[in-house]
Tab-separated table of C-alpha atoms and ligand atoms in Angstrom:
chain	number	residue	atom	x	y	z
A	5	MET	CA	-0.024	0.139	0.029
A	6	GLY	CA	2.773	2.324	0.754
A	7	ASN	CA	4.128	2.013	-2.779
A	8	GLN	CA	0.755	2.943	-4.266
A	9	VAL	CA	0.340	6.194	-2.185
A	10	THR	CA	4.110	6.971	-2.873
A	11	SER	CA	3.326	6.675	-6.634
A	12	LEU	CA	0.317	9.033	-6.281
A	13	ILE	CA	2.236	11.562	-4.690
A	14	ARG	CA	5.410	11.553	-7.235
A	15	SER	CA	4.777	14.443	-9.328
A	16	ASP	CA	4.327	13.856	-12.701
A	17	ARG	CA	7.486	14.343	-14.425
A	18	SER	CA	5.665	15.737	-17.691
A	19	LEU	CA	4.201	18.677	-15.804
A	20	ASN	CA	5.899	22.008	-16.275
A	21	TRP	CA	6.277	24.627	-13.242
A	22	GLN	CA	3.023	26.218	-14.094
A	23	ASP	CA	1.057	23.070	-13.994
A	24	GLN	CA	2.682	22.214	-10.737
A	25	LEU	CA	1.912	25.554	-9.417
A	26	SER	CA	-1.700	25.305	-10.148
A	27	ASP	CA	-2.001	21.803	-8.544
A	28	LEU	CA	-0.688	22.903	-5.349
A	29	ILE	CA	-2.041	20.683	-2.044
A	30	THR	CA	-4.598	22.761	-0.111
A	31	ASP	CA	-6.439	20.259	1.851
A	32	PRO	CA	-4.881	18.815	5.105
A	33	GLU	CA	-6.731	15.616	4.838
A	34	GLU	CA	-5.411	14.996	1.685
A	35	LEU	CA	-1.622	15.657	2.914
A	36	LEU	CA	-2.040	13.750	5.778
A	37	SER	CA	-3.205	10.747	3.634
A	38	LEU	CA	-0.462	11.249	1.111
A	39	LEU	CA	1.882	11.289	4.041
A	40	LEU	CA	0.508	8.252	5.583
A	41	LEU	CA	-0.462	10.036	8.803
A	42	ASP	CA	-3.605	9.418	10.884
A	43	PRO	CA	-6.059	12.568	10.890
A	44	GLU	CA	-6.933	11.397	14.460
A	45	THR	CA	-3.446	12.264	15.778
A	46	CYS	CA	-2.632	15.353	13.543
A	47	PRO	CA	-4.946	18.052	14.683
A	48	TYR	CA	-5.322	21.421	12.682
A	49	SER	CA	-6.761	24.901	13.049
A	50	LEU	CA	-9.613	25.731	10.643
A	51	GLU	CA	-9.386	29.203	11.943
A	52	ALA	CA	-5.837	29.460	10.784
A	53	LEU	CA	-6.591	27.734	7.633
A	54	SER	CA	-9.211	30.496	6.852
A	55	GLN	CA	-6.469	33.212	7.641
A	56	PHE	CA	-3.856	31.826	5.710
A	57	PRO	CA	-4.933	28.608	3.531
A	58	LEU	CA	-2.419	25.539	3.319
A	59	LYS	CA	-0.492	25.719	-0.074
A	60	ALA	CA	2.265	23.134	-0.602
A	61	PRO	CA	3.835	22.397	-4.073
A	62	ARG	CA	3.855	18.549	-4.732
A	63	PRO	CA	7.630	18.517	-5.286
A	64	PHE	CA	8.123	19.861	-1.846
A	65	VAL	CA	5.797	17.554	-0.413
A	66	GLU	CA	7.845	14.304	-2.005
A	67	ARG	CA	10.568	15.548	0.369
A	68	ILE	CA	8.586	15.190	3.751
A	69	GLU	CA	9.281	11.530	5.302
A	70	ARG	CA	6.211	9.450	5.245
A	71	GLY	CA	4.736	8.710	8.569
A	72	ASN	CA	6.642	11.358	10.265
A	73	TRP	CA	4.459	14.032	12.029
A	74	HIS	CA	7.600	15.909	13.470
A	75	ASP	CA	9.025	16.181	10.050
A	76	PRO	CA	10.832	19.751	9.783
A	77	LEU	CA	9.390	20.425	6.065
A	78	LEU	CA	5.820	19.452	7.179
A	79	LYS	CA	6.247	21.675	10.393
A	80	GLN	CA	6.720	24.649	7.872
A	81	ILE	CA	3.529	24.190	6.224
A	82	TRP	CA	1.134	22.875	8.877
A	83	PRO	CA	-1.794	25.073	10.200
A	84	ALA	CA	-1.006	24.088	13.564
A	85	GLN	CA	-3.717	24.476	16.212
A	86	GLU	CA	-1.305	26.610	18.137
A	87	GLU	CA	-1.757	29.194	15.411
A	88	GLN	CA	-4.780	30.300	17.677
A	89	SER	CA	-3.019	31.285	20.500
A	90	LYS	CA	-3.157	35.042	20.926
A	91	THR	CA	-0.715	37.365	22.567
A	92	GLU	CA	-0.832	40.893	22.376
A	93	SER	CA	2.658	41.734	21.210
A	94	PHE	CA	2.108	39.214	18.188
A	95	VAL	CA	0.440	41.672	15.624
A	96	ALA	CA	-0.434	41.949	11.743
A	97	ASP	CA	2.233	44.083	10.824
A	98	PRO	CA	5.186	43.974	12.982
A	99	LEU	CA	7.398	45.757	10.895
A	100	ASP	CA	5.147	48.740	10.322
A	101	GLU	CA	5.808	48.098	6.703
A	102	GLN	CA	2.614	50.181	5.752
A	103	ASN	CA	4.620	53.358	6.517
A	104	PHE	CA	7.333	52.835	4.009
A	105	ASN	CA	4.978	52.387	1.272
A	106	PRO	CA	5.096	55.350	-1.122
A	107	VAL	CA	3.582	53.785	-4.157
A	108	PRO	CA	1.706	50.387	-4.468
A	109	GLY	CA	3.898	47.579	-4.429
A	110	LEU	CA	7.061	49.301	-3.384
A	111	LEU	CA	8.862	49.486	-0.065
A	112	HIS	CA	11.420	51.935	0.298
A	113	LYS	CA	12.791	51.688	3.751
A	114	TYR	CA	16.483	51.084	3.513
A	115	GLN	CA	19.185	53.225	1.993
A	116	GLY	CA	20.391	52.670	-1.824
A	117	ARG	CA	17.792	49.814	-2.446
A	118	VAL	CA	14.005	49.617	-2.818
A	119	LEU	CA	11.783	46.329	-2.598
A	120	LEU	CA	9.258	45.502	-5.044
A	121	THR	CA	6.381	43.001	-4.232
A	122	ALA	CA	6.445	41.890	-7.579
A	123	ALA	CA	3.708	38.955	-7.382
A	124	PRO	CA	0.772	38.709	-5.503
A	125	HIS	CA	1.432	35.156	-4.363
A	126	CYS	CA	3.614	32.395	-3.505
A	127	ALA	CA	4.178	28.971	-4.329
A	128	ILE	CA	4.033	27.786	-0.789
A	129	HIS	CA	2.684	29.145	2.352
A	130	CYS	CA	5.004	29.131	5.132
A	131	ARG	CA	3.043	29.417	8.437
A	132	TYR	CA	5.791	31.363	10.143
A	133	CYS	CA	5.738	34.390	7.177
A	134	PHE	CA	5.840	37.752	8.503
A	135	ARG	CA	4.001	38.774	5.321
A	136	ARG	CA	1.042	36.275	6.035
A	137	HIS	CA	-1.464	39.211	6.852
A	138	PHE	CA	0.087	41.347	3.916
A	139	ASP	CA	-2.585	42.682	1.735
A	140	TYR	CA	-0.964	41.461	-1.656
A	141	GLN	CA	-4.068	42.274	-3.864
A	142	ALA	CA	-3.555	45.844	-2.971
A	143	ASN	CA	-0.101	45.750	-3.546
A	144	SER	CA	0.240	43.717	-6.834
A	145	PRO	CA	0.214	46.533	-9.694
A	146	SER	CA	-1.363	46.090	-13.117
A	147	ARG	CA	1.142	47.101	-15.673
A	148	LYS	CA	-0.040	51.003	-15.420
A	149	GLN	CA	0.443	50.870	-11.633
A	150	TRP	CA	4.101	49.371	-12.343
A	151	ASP	CA	4.778	52.627	-13.994
A	152	SER	CA	4.511	54.741	-10.778
A	153	ALA	CA	6.637	52.261	-9.104
A	154	PHE	CA	9.517	52.680	-12.158
A	155	SER	CA	8.832	56.476	-12.021
A	156	TYR	CA	9.641	56.610	-8.171
A	157	ILE	CA	12.907	54.661	-9.012
A	158	ALA	CA	13.946	56.463	-11.868
A	159	GLU	CA	13.568	59.690	-10.114
A	160	ASP	CA	15.903	58.830	-6.955
A	161	SER	CA	19.523	57.857	-8.414
A	162	SER	CA	20.290	57.098	-4.741
A	163	ILE	CA	18.859	53.584	-5.605
A	164	GLU	CA	21.211	51.071	-6.984
A	165	GLU	CA	19.605	47.744	-6.370
A	166	VAL	CA	15.977	46.687	-6.789
A	167	ILE	CA	14.903	43.666	-4.531
A	168	LEU	CA	12.206	41.824	-6.446
A	169	SER	CA	10.293	40.066	-3.393
A	170	GLY	CA	6.661	39.085	-2.784
A	171	GLY	CA	4.943	36.868	-2.939
A	172	ASP	CA	7.156	35.081	-5.006
A	173	PRO	CA	8.792	37.198	-8.039
A	174	LEU	CA	9.364	34.052	-9.856
A	175	ALA	CA	5.659	33.110	-9.504
A	176	LEU	CA	5.376	35.511	-12.462
A	177	SER	CA	5.433	33.887	-15.938
A	178	ASP	CA	8.594	34.014	-17.610
A	179	ARG	CA	7.174	36.549	-20.080
A	180	GLN	CA	6.079	38.931	-16.963
A	181	PHE	CA	9.229	38.468	-15.628
A	182	HIS	CA	11.278	39.335	-18.573
A	183	TRP	CA	9.158	42.338	-19.122
A	184	LEU	CA	9.829	43.485	-15.548
A	185	MET	CA	13.536	43.005	-16.038
A	186	GLN	CA	13.496	44.823	-19.178
A	187	GLN	CA	11.992	47.687	-17.261
A	188	LEU	CA	14.332	48.041	-14.743
A	189	ALA	CA	17.549	47.322	-16.928
A	190	GLY	CA	16.357	50.586	-18.865
A	191	ILE	CA	16.604	52.717	-15.269
A	192	GLU	CA	20.262	53.835	-15.823
A	193	HIS	CA	21.175	54.137	-12.227
A	194	LEU	CA	20.343	50.854	-11.241
A	195	THR	CA	23.343	48.336	-11.156
A	196	THR	CA	21.693	45.266	-9.276
A	197	VAL	CA	18.591	43.241	-9.100
A	198	ARG	CA	17.958	40.895	-6.435
A	199	ILE	CA	15.396	38.071	-6.419
A	200	HIS	CA	14.015	37.114	-3.239
A	201	THR	CA	12.522	33.692	-3.917
A	202	ARG	CA	11.722	30.138	-2.457
A	203	LEU	CA	10.564	28.880	-6.009
A	204	PRO	CA	13.696	27.287	-6.914
A	205	ILE	CA	13.501	25.168	-3.659
A	206	VAL	CA	9.640	24.157	-3.641
A	207	ILE	CA	9.512	24.003	-7.515
A	208	PRO	CA	12.806	23.223	-9.213
A	209	LYS	CA	11.517	23.186	-12.603
A	210	ARG	CA	10.763	27.000	-12.269
A	211	VAL	CA	14.468	27.312	-13.466
A	212	THR	CA	13.523	27.452	-16.937
A	213	ALA	CA	15.722	27.806	-19.810
A	214	GLU	CA	13.854	31.079	-20.594
A	215	LEU	CA	14.564	32.418	-17.205
A	216	LEU	CA	18.184	31.399	-17.525
A	217	GLN	CA	18.361	33.305	-20.718
A	218	CYS	CA	16.529	36.511	-19.437
A	219	LEU	CA	19.031	36.517	-16.173
A	220	SER	CA	21.928	36.048	-18.384
A	221	GLU	CA	21.672	38.666	-20.909
A	222	SER	CA	20.468	41.373	-18.502
A	223	ARG	CA	23.164	44.074	-18.051
A	224	LEU	CA	22.117	44.176	-14.469
A	225	ARG	CA	24.132	42.128	-11.940
A	226	ILE	CA	21.891	39.488	-10.577
A	227	VAL	CA	21.702	38.186	-6.968
A	228	MET	CA	19.465	35.271	-6.079
A	229	VAL	CA	18.556	34.896	-2.407
A	230	VAL	CA	16.829	31.679	-1.937
A	231	HIS	CA	15.186	30.655	0.919
A	232	CYS	CA	15.527	27.106	2.595
A	233	ASN	CA	15.512	26.210	6.239
A	234	HIS	CA	16.487	22.810	6.325
A	235	ALA	CA	19.089	20.560	4.187
A	236	ARG	CA	16.224	18.156	3.389
A	237	GLU	CA	14.590	20.740	1.260
A	238	LEU	CA	17.427	20.541	-0.869
A	239	ASP	CA	17.182	17.420	-3.542
A	240	PRO	CA	18.833	16.623	-6.955
A	241	ALA	CA	16.416	18.601	-8.919
A	242	VAL	CA	16.791	21.694	-6.757
A	243	ALA	CA	20.821	21.168	-7.101
A	244	ASP	CA	20.501	21.041	-10.565
A	245	GLY	CA	18.675	24.488	-10.793
A	246	PHE	CA	21.308	25.969	-8.526
A	247	SER	CA	24.040	24.429	-10.937
A	248	ALA	CA	22.276	26.165	-13.771
A	249	LEU	CA	22.000	29.714	-12.132
A	250	ASP	CA	25.550	29.608	-10.754
A	251	ALA	CA	26.732	28.635	-14.553
A	252	ILE	CA	25.359	31.906	-15.795
A	253	GLY	CA	27.128	33.976	-12.959
A	254	VAL	CA	24.003	34.767	-10.562
A	255	THR	CA	25.323	35.241	-7.189
A	256	MET	CA	23.685	32.774	-5.060
A	257	LEU	CA	22.717	33.339	-1.579
A	258	ASN	CA	20.527	31.729	0.965
A	259	GLN	CA	18.232	33.216	3.741
A	260	SER	CA	16.701	30.961	6.362
A	261	VAL	CA	14.408	31.676	9.454
A	262	VAL	CA	15.526	29.915	12.858
A	263	LEU	CA	12.405	28.148	13.712
A	264	LYS	CA	11.361	25.968	16.750
A	265	ASP	CA	11.404	22.247	15.823
A	266	VAL	CA	12.638	22.850	12.256
A	267	ASN	CA	16.248	24.055	12.738
A	268	ASP	CA	16.729	25.155	16.083
A	269	ASN	CA	19.708	22.945	16.524
A	270	SER	CA	23.227	23.276	15.663
A	271	GLU	CA	23.577	20.013	13.626
A	272	ALA	CA	20.575	21.059	11.314
A	273	LEU	CA	21.967	24.679	10.697
A	274	ILE	CA	25.681	22.958	10.075
A	275	ASN	CA	24.101	20.444	7.675
A	276	LEU	CA	22.247	23.228	5.739
A	277	ASN	CA	24.959	25.487	5.306
A	278	LYS	CA	27.181	22.725	4.165
A	279	ALA	CA	24.855	21.452	1.696
A	280	LEU	CA	24.014	24.634	0.290
A	281	PHE	CA	27.716	25.284	-0.211
A	282	ALA	CA	28.070	22.112	-2.044
A	283	HIS	CA	26.074	23.675	-4.739
A	284	ASN	CA	27.947	27.346	-4.478
A	285	VAL	CA	24.987	28.900	-2.566
A	286	LEU	CA	26.460	30.997	0.378
A	287	PRO	CA	24.582	31.808	3.707
A	288	TYR	CA	23.289	35.447	3.966
A	289	TYR	CA	20.807	35.877	6.779
A	290	LEU	CA	19.583	33.742	9.584
A	291	HIS	CA	16.247	35.668	10.578
A	292	MET	CA	14.822	35.826	14.026
A	293	PRO	CA	11.136	35.061	13.590
A	294	ASP	CA	9.173	38.452	13.553
A	295	GLN	CA	6.103	38.706	15.988
A	296	VAL	CA	3.387	38.053	13.821
A	297	ALA	CA	0.094	36.822	14.849
A	298	GLY	CA	-0.223	33.174	14.719
A	299	THR	CA	3.304	32.266	14.819
A	300	GLU	CA	4.416	32.199	18.366
A	301	HIS	CA	4.892	28.230	18.397
A	302	PHE	CA	8.004	29.212	16.154
A	303	MET	CA	9.626	31.416	18.463
A	304	VAL	CA	13.443	30.717	19.463
A	305	SER	CA	15.079	32.962	22.259
A	306	ASP	CA	17.575	35.494	21.476
A	307	GLN	CA	19.620	33.306	23.721
A	308	HIS	CA	19.507	30.005	22.192
A	309	ALA	CA	19.912	31.625	18.786
A	310	LYS	CA	23.126	33.466	19.721
A	311	ALA	CA	24.510	29.915	21.288
A	312	LEU	CA	23.678	28.405	17.868
A	313	ILE	CA	25.636	30.728	16.042
A	314	LYS	CA	28.451	30.453	18.474
A	315	THR	CA	28.503	26.894	17.699
A	316	LEU	CA	28.509	27.555	14.059
A	317	HIS	CA	31.496	29.725	14.318
A	318	ALA	CA	33.320	27.269	16.315
A	319	THR	CA	32.564	24.405	13.632
A	320	LEU	CA	32.149	26.070	10.226
A	321	PRO	CA	34.413	28.383	8.233
A	322	GLY	CA	33.347	31.954	8.689
A	323	TYR	CA	31.848	32.418	5.243
A	324	LEU	CA	29.449	29.437	6.157
A	325	VAL	CA	27.978	31.253	9.098
A	326	PRO	CA	24.853	33.401	8.357
A	327	ARG	CA	24.415	36.654	9.988
A	328	LEU	CA	21.734	36.474	12.767
A	329	VAL	CA	19.320	39.253	12.106
A	330	ARG	CA	15.980	40.627	13.199
A	331	GLU	CA	13.992	43.297	11.628
A	332	ASN	CA	13.147	45.824	13.936
A	333	PRO	CA	10.429	48.742	13.158
A	334	GLY	CA	11.826	52.056	12.329
A	335	GLU	CA	15.615	51.154	11.785
A	336	ARG	CA	17.600	51.577	8.774
A	337	GLY	CA	18.711	48.224	8.192
A	338	LYS	CA	18.514	44.785	9.631
A	339	THR	CA	19.750	44.404	13.162
A	340	ARG	CA	22.548	42.188	13.745
A	341	ILE	CA	22.056	40.195	16.708
A	342	ALA	CA	25.170	38.045	16.559
B	26	PLP	C1	15.427	43.323	3.948
B	26	PLP	C2	14.731	44.192	3.314
B	26	PLP	C3	15.773	44.828	2.252
B	26	PLP	C4	17.065	44.294	2.187
B	26	PLP	O1	17.978	44.712	3.112
B	26	PLP	P1	19.568	44.111	3.204
B	26	PLP	O2	20.008	44.280	4.140
B	26	PLP	O3	20.163	44.585	1.664
B	26	PLP	O4	19.327	42.477	2.633
B	26	PLP	C5	15.169	46.033	1.913
B	26	PLP	N1	14.075	46.529	2.041
B	26	PLP	C6	13.169	45.984	3.142
B	26	PLP	C7	11.925	46.732	3.058
B	26	PLP	C8	13.635	44.809	3.668
B	26	PLP	O5	12.914	44.376	4.594
B	27	SF4	S1	7.500	31.874	0.170
B	27	SF4	FE1	8.439	33.426	1.380
B	27	SF4	S2	6.931	35.229	1.300
B	27	SF4	FE2	6.029	33.396	0.619
B	27	SF4	S3	4.918	32.336	2.267
B	27	SF4	FE3	6.925	31.709	2.426
B	27	SF4	S4	8.208	32.942	3.763
B	27	SF4	FE4	6.234	34.107	3.124
């Protein structure tokens, strides 16, 4: 029976990334049955689901260990009952981002760089996400609204770098993405485009020939910051995508969030950073989780996180130790904790 179920879940190799993106697992019961878990012993919260639906691409779910309720990948997507706990300091917009939103879809908070919410959605819903309450619909400009974002950037020559974020900017089609890259390349004072994305991890087929072509022919320097929290998220298909991006000269970095019962131990973080570096990806940030409503059960204390970094420093070369940071509302950059 195990084999039968496994063959159901194995994503059809003929599907392209967009098929996979429109065939997400959204029903917790389906997820449990694919993972051979008993619904009786795996509770979830309907309230959590209605606030932030379950969304999990099948290629990611394939990497979850069958029958393991404590799997670190499953923890990241499961609408746990703990999400309902209410603590006053956990709020919808902990970073006060609405105050740095001069035109729709654009955040200008830090010197020299702006962040564009380039796509209205993600391929996966990470339960700890600090943007889980963000109004993407209000912040996903149409082409006409894009123009006001481009004008804003064009009028401020102190802006050198555009960070494409989301949502997930690679949720855009190759055609839309190409258009966006061309518009940005047309703004003379820009030197760099940074792409913050989880798609090459969760749907490795997103690294298409068209995407590679678009990135390699741009005059702009390309930095890609993927988001991976555990070595088990990396499989051979993900590695192939990394190699292809590396081969065209994209600077590859990773950011993670330190999450209770996912990666809050030094072994998990050491394995993660070694596994990433095996594919030429260097660690960038290790974020402390933000105090977002519904994510309290992922919290790790500063003291514990600092101890983890200390162990990493004692074990790994310096370039494989991520910067432990937190975002504090109102500060002009992320705050280093260790
Ligand atoms: C994180 C972030 C950036 C990028 O900051 P870096 O320190 O360059 O990584 C830019 N804008 C916003 C709004 C951010 O949250
Ligand atoms: S992919 Fe990134 S933005 Fe999207 S839900 Fe996950 S953490 Fe949030």
